[in-house]
Structure formats: structure tokens, C-alpha cells
Tab-separated table of C-alpha atoms in Angstrom:
chain	number	residue	atom	x	y	z
D	1	MET	CA	-9.888	17.481	8.408
D	2	ALA	CA	-10.376	14.184	6.612
D	3	THR	CA	-7.934	11.266	6.532
D	4	VAL	CA	-6.129	10.194	3.372
D	5	ILE	CA	-4.827	6.707	2.657
D	6	LEU	CA	-1.883	7.022	0.290
D	7	VAL	CA	-1.585	3.905	-1.889
D	8	ARG	CA	1.265	3.265	-4.275
D	9	HIS	CA	0.381	1.262	-7.375
D	10	GLY	CA	1.269	-2.437	-7.446
D	11	ARG	CA	4.374	-3.787	-9.116
D	12	THR	CA	4.682	-3.336	-12.871
D	13	THR	CA	6.683	-5.022	-15.593
D	14	ALA	CA	8.954	-1.953	-15.565
D	15	ASN	CA	9.515	-2.227	-11.802
D	16	ALA	CA	10.394	-5.902	-12.165
D	17	SER	CA	12.959	-5.176	-14.894
D	18	GLY	CA	14.555	-2.169	-13.162
D	19	LEU	CA	13.286	0.343	-15.715
D	20	LEU	CA	12.315	3.931	-14.858
D	21	ALA	CA	8.959	4.019	-16.635
D	22	GLY	CA	8.020	7.570	-15.654
D	23	ARG	CA	4.990	8.726	-17.623
D	24	THR	CA	5.329	6.145	-20.398
D	25	PRO	CA	1.819	5.023	-21.435
D	26	GLY	CA	0.817	1.378	-21.374
D	27	VAL	CA	2.839	0.324	-18.300
D	28	GLU	CA	0.529	-2.053	-16.433
D	29	LEU	CA	0.579	-4.203	-13.315
D	30	ASP	CA	2.270	-7.568	-13.664
D	31	SER	CA	0.859	-10.692	-11.999
D	32	ALA	CA	2.615	-9.920	-8.710
D	33	GLY	CA	1.339	-6.338	-8.866
D	34	ARG	CA	-2.232	-7.505	-9.380
D	35	ASP	CA	-1.914	-9.788	-6.374
D	36	GLN	CA	-0.511	-6.910	-4.313
D	37	ALA	CA	-3.331	-4.580	-5.371
D	38	ALA	CA	-5.907	-7.234	-4.506
D	39	VAL	CA	-4.464	-7.571	-0.992
D	40	THR	CA	-4.564	-3.802	-0.562
D	41	GLY	CA	-8.149	-3.721	-1.819
D	42	ASP	CA	-9.057	-6.386	0.749
D	43	ARG	CA	-7.374	-4.397	3.526
D	44	LEU	CA	-9.336	-1.269	2.622
D	45	ALA	CA	-12.656	-3.112	2.206
D	46	VAL	CA	-13.404	-2.583	5.916
D	47	VAL	CA	-13.028	1.195	5.543
D	48	PRO	CA	-15.997	3.045	3.978
D	49	LEU	CA	-14.092	5.305	1.589
D	50	VAL	CA	-15.763	8.469	0.331
D	51	GLY	CA	-13.355	8.730	-2.594
D	52	VAL	CA	-10.606	6.954	-4.483
D	53	VAL	CA	-8.537	9.509	-6.405
D	54	SER	CA	-6.036	8.163	-8.919
D	55	SER	CA	-3.093	9.277	-10.995
D	56	PRO	CA	-4.036	9.064	-14.679
D	57	LEU	CA	-1.427	6.404	-15.472
D	58	GLU	CA	-2.666	2.871	-16.125
D	59	ARG	CA	-0.872	1.197	-13.226
D	60	CYS	CA	-2.539	3.531	-10.731
D	61	ARG	CA	-5.981	3.278	-12.294
D	62	GLN	CA	-5.704	-0.513	-12.238
D	63	THR	CA	-4.723	-0.457	-8.564
D	64	ALA	CA	-7.570	1.950	-7.786
D	65	GLN	CA	-10.034	-0.419	-9.460
D	66	PHE	CA	-9.000	-3.256	-7.140
D	67	ILE	CA	-9.869	-0.947	-4.231
D	68	LEU	CA	-13.158	0.218	-5.745
D	69	ASP	CA	-14.267	-3.336	-6.535
D	70	ARG	CA	-14.073	-4.247	-2.852
D	71	GLN	CA	-15.971	-1.254	-1.485
D	72	SER	CA	-19.579	-1.827	-0.435
D	73	GLY	CA	-20.480	1.729	-1.439
D	74	THR	CA	-19.711	3.773	-4.525
D	75	PRO	CA	-16.860	6.173	-3.721
D	76	HIS	CA	-16.233	9.167	-5.933
D	77	ALA	CA	-13.396	8.081	-8.252
D	78	PRO	CA	-11.828	11.014	-10.121
D	79	VAL	CA	-8.532	10.981	-11.981
D	80	GLU	CA	-6.146	13.698	-10.789
D	81	GLN	CA	-3.467	14.893	-13.206
D	82	GLU	CA	-1.436	16.500	-10.408
D	83	LEU	CA	-0.860	13.075	-8.828
D	84	THR	CA	0.819	11.697	-11.936
D	85	GLU	CA	4.386	10.438	-11.914
D	86	CYS	CA	7.330	12.837	-11.853
D	87	ASP	CA	8.399	13.972	-15.304
D	88	TYR	CA	11.842	12.381	-15.448
D	89	GLY	CA	12.577	13.852	-18.880
D	90	SER	CA	15.373	12.061	-20.717
D	91	TRP	CA	15.822	9.685	-17.780
D	92	GLN	CA	12.508	8.049	-18.658
D	93	ASN	CA	12.705	4.490	-20.040
D	94	ARG	CA	16.311	4.025	-18.942
D	95	THR	CA	17.414	1.386	-16.454
D	96	LEU	CA	18.168	2.303	-12.864
D	97	GLU	CA	21.511	0.523	-13.229
D	98	GLU	CA	22.462	2.856	-16.067
D	99	LEU	CA	21.093	5.975	-14.341
D	100	ALA	CA	23.100	5.244	-11.186
D	101	LYS	CA	26.230	6.044	-13.198
D	102	GLU	CA	25.009	9.582	-13.999
D	103	GLU	CA	26.486	12.466	-12.007
D	104	LEU	CA	22.961	13.745	-11.272
D	105	TRP	CA	22.150	10.465	-9.497
D	106	LYS	CA	24.275	11.533	-6.526
D	107	THR	CA	22.255	14.731	-6.195
D	108	VAL	CA	18.976	12.825	-6.455
D	109	GLN	CA	20.139	10.766	-3.491
D	110	SER	CA	21.539	13.565	-1.314
D	111	GLN	CA	19.880	16.852	-2.331
D	112	PRO	CA	16.618	16.238	-4.216
D	113	SER	CA	15.544	19.868	-3.825
D	114	ALA	CA	18.346	20.855	-6.225
D	115	VAL	CA	17.364	18.357	-8.929
D	116	THR	CA	15.693	19.157	-12.222
D	117	PHE	CA	15.616	16.148	-14.510
D	118	PRO	CA	17.070	16.904	-17.958
D	119	GLY	CA	14.168	17.871	-20.184
D	120	GLY	CA	11.765	17.195	-17.310
D	121	GLU	CA	10.470	18.390	-13.948
D	122	SER	CA	12.201	19.535	-10.791
D	123	MET	CA	11.644	17.422	-7.700
D	124	ALA	CA	10.605	20.545	-5.804
D	125	ALA	CA	7.876	21.226	-8.378
D	126	MET	CA	6.809	17.576	-8.156
D	127	GLN	CA	6.344	17.897	-4.404
D	128	ALA	CA	4.566	21.246	-4.609
D	129	ARG	CA	1.911	20.125	-7.086
D	130	SER	CA	1.313	16.718	-5.451
D	131	VAL	CA	0.999	18.128	-1.911
D	132	ALA	CA	-1.333	20.861	-3.169
D	133	ALA	CA	-3.519	18.257	-4.909
D	134	ILE	CA	-3.725	16.019	-1.819
D	135	ARG	CA	-4.598	18.908	0.467
D	136	ARG	CA	-7.174	20.256	-2.014
D	137	HIS	CA	-8.979	16.917	-2.296
D	138	ASP	CA	-8.745	16.379	1.456
D	139	ALA	CA	-10.432	19.713	2.168
D	140	ALA	CA	-13.130	19.003	-0.442
D	141	PHE	CA	-13.935	15.561	0.982
D	142	GLU	CA	-14.136	16.982	4.494
D	143	ALA	CA	-16.414	19.793	3.343
D	144	GLU	CA	-18.780	17.290	1.711
D	145	HIS	CA	-18.604	14.366	4.150
D	146	GLY	CA	-17.392	15.798	7.460
D	147	PRO	CA	-14.150	15.507	9.456
D	148	GLY	CA	-14.513	11.712	9.819
D	149	ALA	CA	-14.240	11.184	6.068
D	150	VAL	CA	-11.611	8.746	4.827
D	151	TRP	CA	-10.433	8.632	1.230
D	152	ALA	CA	-7.659	7.043	-0.796
D	153	ALA	CA	-5.158	8.540	-3.222
D	154	VAL	CA	-3.437	6.096	-5.590
D	155	SER	CA	-0.162	7.423	-6.924
D	156	HIS	CA	3.560	6.754	-7.369
D	157	GLY	CA	6.530	6.149	-5.100
D	158	ASP	CA	8.270	9.517	-5.340
D	159	ILE	CA	4.939	11.358	-5.232
D	160	ILE	CA	3.858	9.618	-2.033
D	161	LYS	CA	7.304	10.015	-0.462
D	162	SER	CA	7.170	13.744	-1.113
D	163	VAL	CA	3.672	14.011	0.403
D	164	LEU	CA	4.799	12.093	3.483
D	165	ALA	CA	7.893	14.282	3.836
D	166	ASP	CA	5.664	17.358	3.829
D	167	ALA	CA	3.303	15.832	6.405
D	168	LEU	CA	6.247	14.869	8.622
D	169	GLY	CA	7.695	18.383	8.415
D	170	MET	CA	10.807	17.044	6.673
D	171	HIS	CA	12.820	18.981	4.130
D	172	LEU	CA	12.608	17.455	0.653
D	173	ASP	CA	16.335	16.706	0.901
D	174	LEU	CA	15.487	14.072	3.530
D	175	PHE	CA	12.725	12.333	1.607
D	176	GLN	CA	14.994	9.512	0.395
D	177	ARG	CA	14.903	8.269	3.987
D	178	ILE	CA	11.287	7.226	3.370
D	179	THR	CA	10.426	3.929	1.675
D	180	VAL	CA	7.137	3.395	-0.176
D	181	GLY	CA	6.792	-0.111	-1.584
D	182	PRO	CA	4.417	-1.355	-4.310
D	183	ALA	CA	0.749	-1.362	-3.211
D	184	SER	CA	1.781	-0.098	0.237
D	185	VAL	CA	-0.536	1.920	2.467
D	186	SER	CA	0.450	5.115	4.280
D	187	ILE	CA	-2.030	7.175	6.301
D	188	VAL	CA	-2.130	10.923	6.959
D	189	HIS	CA	-4.710	12.965	8.860
D	190	TYR	CA	-4.559	16.693	8.150
D	191	GLY	CA	-5.668	18.198	11.443
D	192	LYS	CA	-6.482	21.815	12.138
D	193	GLY	CA	-3.094	22.523	13.678
D	194	ARG	CA	-0.793	20.018	11.960
D	195	PRO	CA	-0.818	16.757	10.043
D	196	THR	CA	-0.610	13.436	11.868
D	197	VAL	CA	1.080	10.515	10.120
D	198	PHE	CA	-0.563	7.314	11.343
D	199	ALA	CA	1.362	4.862	9.163
D	200	THR	CA	3.904	4.594	6.361
D	201	ASN	CA	4.687	1.811	3.892
D	202	THR	CA	2.444	-0.893	5.375
D	203	ASP	CA	1.468	-3.990	3.406
D	204	ALA	CA	-0.439	-5.873	6.116
D	205	GLY	CA	-2.538	-5.219	9.201
D	206	ASP	CA	-6.078	-4.332	10.261
D	207	LEU	CA	-7.431	-0.955	9.127
D	208	SER	CA	-10.936	-1.156	10.570
D	209	TRP	CA	-10.057	1.508	13.150
D	210	LEU	CA	-10.154	4.059	10.338
D	211	ALA	CA	-13.933	3.686	10.218
D	212	VAL	CA	-14.101	5.460	13.611
D	213	PRO	CA	-13.234	9.213	13.559
D	214	PRO	CA	-10.453	10.217	15.976
D	215	ALA	CA	-11.793	11.468	19.312
D	216	SER	CA	-9.208	14.236	19.516
D	217	GLU	CA	-6.626	15.809	17.263
D	218	ASP	CA	-4.253	16.363	20.171
D	219	ALA	CA	-1.238	14.055	20.385
D	220	ALA	CA	-1.505	11.685	23.354
D	221	VAL	CA	1.304	12.465	25.787
D	222	GLY	CA	3.154	9.222	26.458
D	223	GLY	CA	1.772	7.579	23.323
D	224	GLY	CA	-1.779	6.796	24.442
D	225	ALA	CA	-3.614	3.462	24.366
D	226	GLY	CA	-3.583	3.013	20.602
D	227	HIS	CA	-6.392	1.657	18.474
D	228	ALA	CA	-8.861	-0.931	19.702
D	229	ALA	CA	-8.019	-4.500	18.689
D	230	PRO	CA	-10.096	-5.821	15.797
D	231	GLN	CA	-13.102	-7.913	16.750
D	232	ALA	CA	-12.864	-11.596	15.855
D	233	GLU	CA	-15.532	-12.888	13.483
D	234	GLY	CA	-18.599	-14.060	15.371
D	235	ALA	CA	-17.593	-12.174	18.550
């Protein structure tokens, strides 16, 4: 199968103020978030992406544009509704400090699979629709471009955490053990037998190795030799 680079949007004004923005329209990247997205775009510039799929919310579309602007080609760039933020219902637009006092907060931390946000979505439904969307796009990109295809999905923290939990074979109740920072890069390859998680929550490092399809989908016993070191300029 293809390889997906999961990118969280850069920091927003809501993130900086500790507000749970949810699906509120008009929440955009702040200056730090734009800088973060630019760095991520530069990191991905060395990878010929066949697609950049984005959540419909502004902060994700802005982050996706930083990636697209640095690609030498013209990747397919659809908006995917199923990668939008979780519907937090009446929790939306409240501060995290205030929400931490709610009884439901404890369940969000310890048993997410049992959580349905008041007037909103269950976390289990959030995971189901986001994983299905990622796997659907991954299969479509592989069918069109071959098993070496690499594409990016720009989405939100809880969405990406839930996708990573699925790829790692973790129960949703363990997904709070995963951290996904603003503009971070995580990498999943959906192989024929099982997914392989190459990276989680990275904000630096060479990604040029992604331009070379994996030689085998089997796990290297003992860990293997790893990726080739990047070539220095002029070498």
C-alpha cells in the first residue's frame, strides 16, 4: 500500500489561549503556527507527494497550502469532510481549564471509548470515520500511483492520535498516551499484512528516504540497518 504522512495543523490563536475551538469557523494559524507550517512544508519538499488531503477547517487548509507551495509537482489536493475535527458539542469554545473541572473530563482521559460529548460526537465514532477516510484515500492513491506512492493528510490532534492508535493496534482507551504536536509529522505505511508506523510527532529531521519505496514489507528482525543517511549538498 501507499504511505501516508499525517500532519497536524500549526498552532492557532485558540491553541495559544487554551480554547477548545472544535469546528468553530474562522480559527486560523497564528504567527507561530505559520512558522511551524512553513518548516513542515520545507521538510516535505524533498518528498514527491501524490496528494495532500485536508480537513475542511481553515487551520488545516492553511497548513496544507504551506506544503503544496513547496512541492515541485502538483499533488491532488482534495478536502475531506471525514478528517474534520471531533464534534465536541457543548464543550466547543470553552477553555481547557474550565473543561478539566467537568466530570466527563476524567473519562476523556482514562476511557475515551466511553465518551460522547454532550450534544456532539462520540470518540469511537470520531476514530471510525477518520480511520476509514485515511484507509480509503490510501488505497485510492496506491491504485492510481502504485505502492511507492506517498501522500499527506492534514488534520487535527485527536483525529491523528486516533489514526495512530489504530495503526499501532492500540485500543482507543490508550490513545491519550500518544502526543501529536502542532505541525508535527507522523508516518504510517499500510502494508498488505499490517500497518507499519515509521514515526510519530516529529518536528525535525530528514524525510528524503520517503522518496524511495520500501524494499520489503517484512519487519527487519533485530531492527535492521535503518534509512540511508541524507546526502550532503554537492556530494
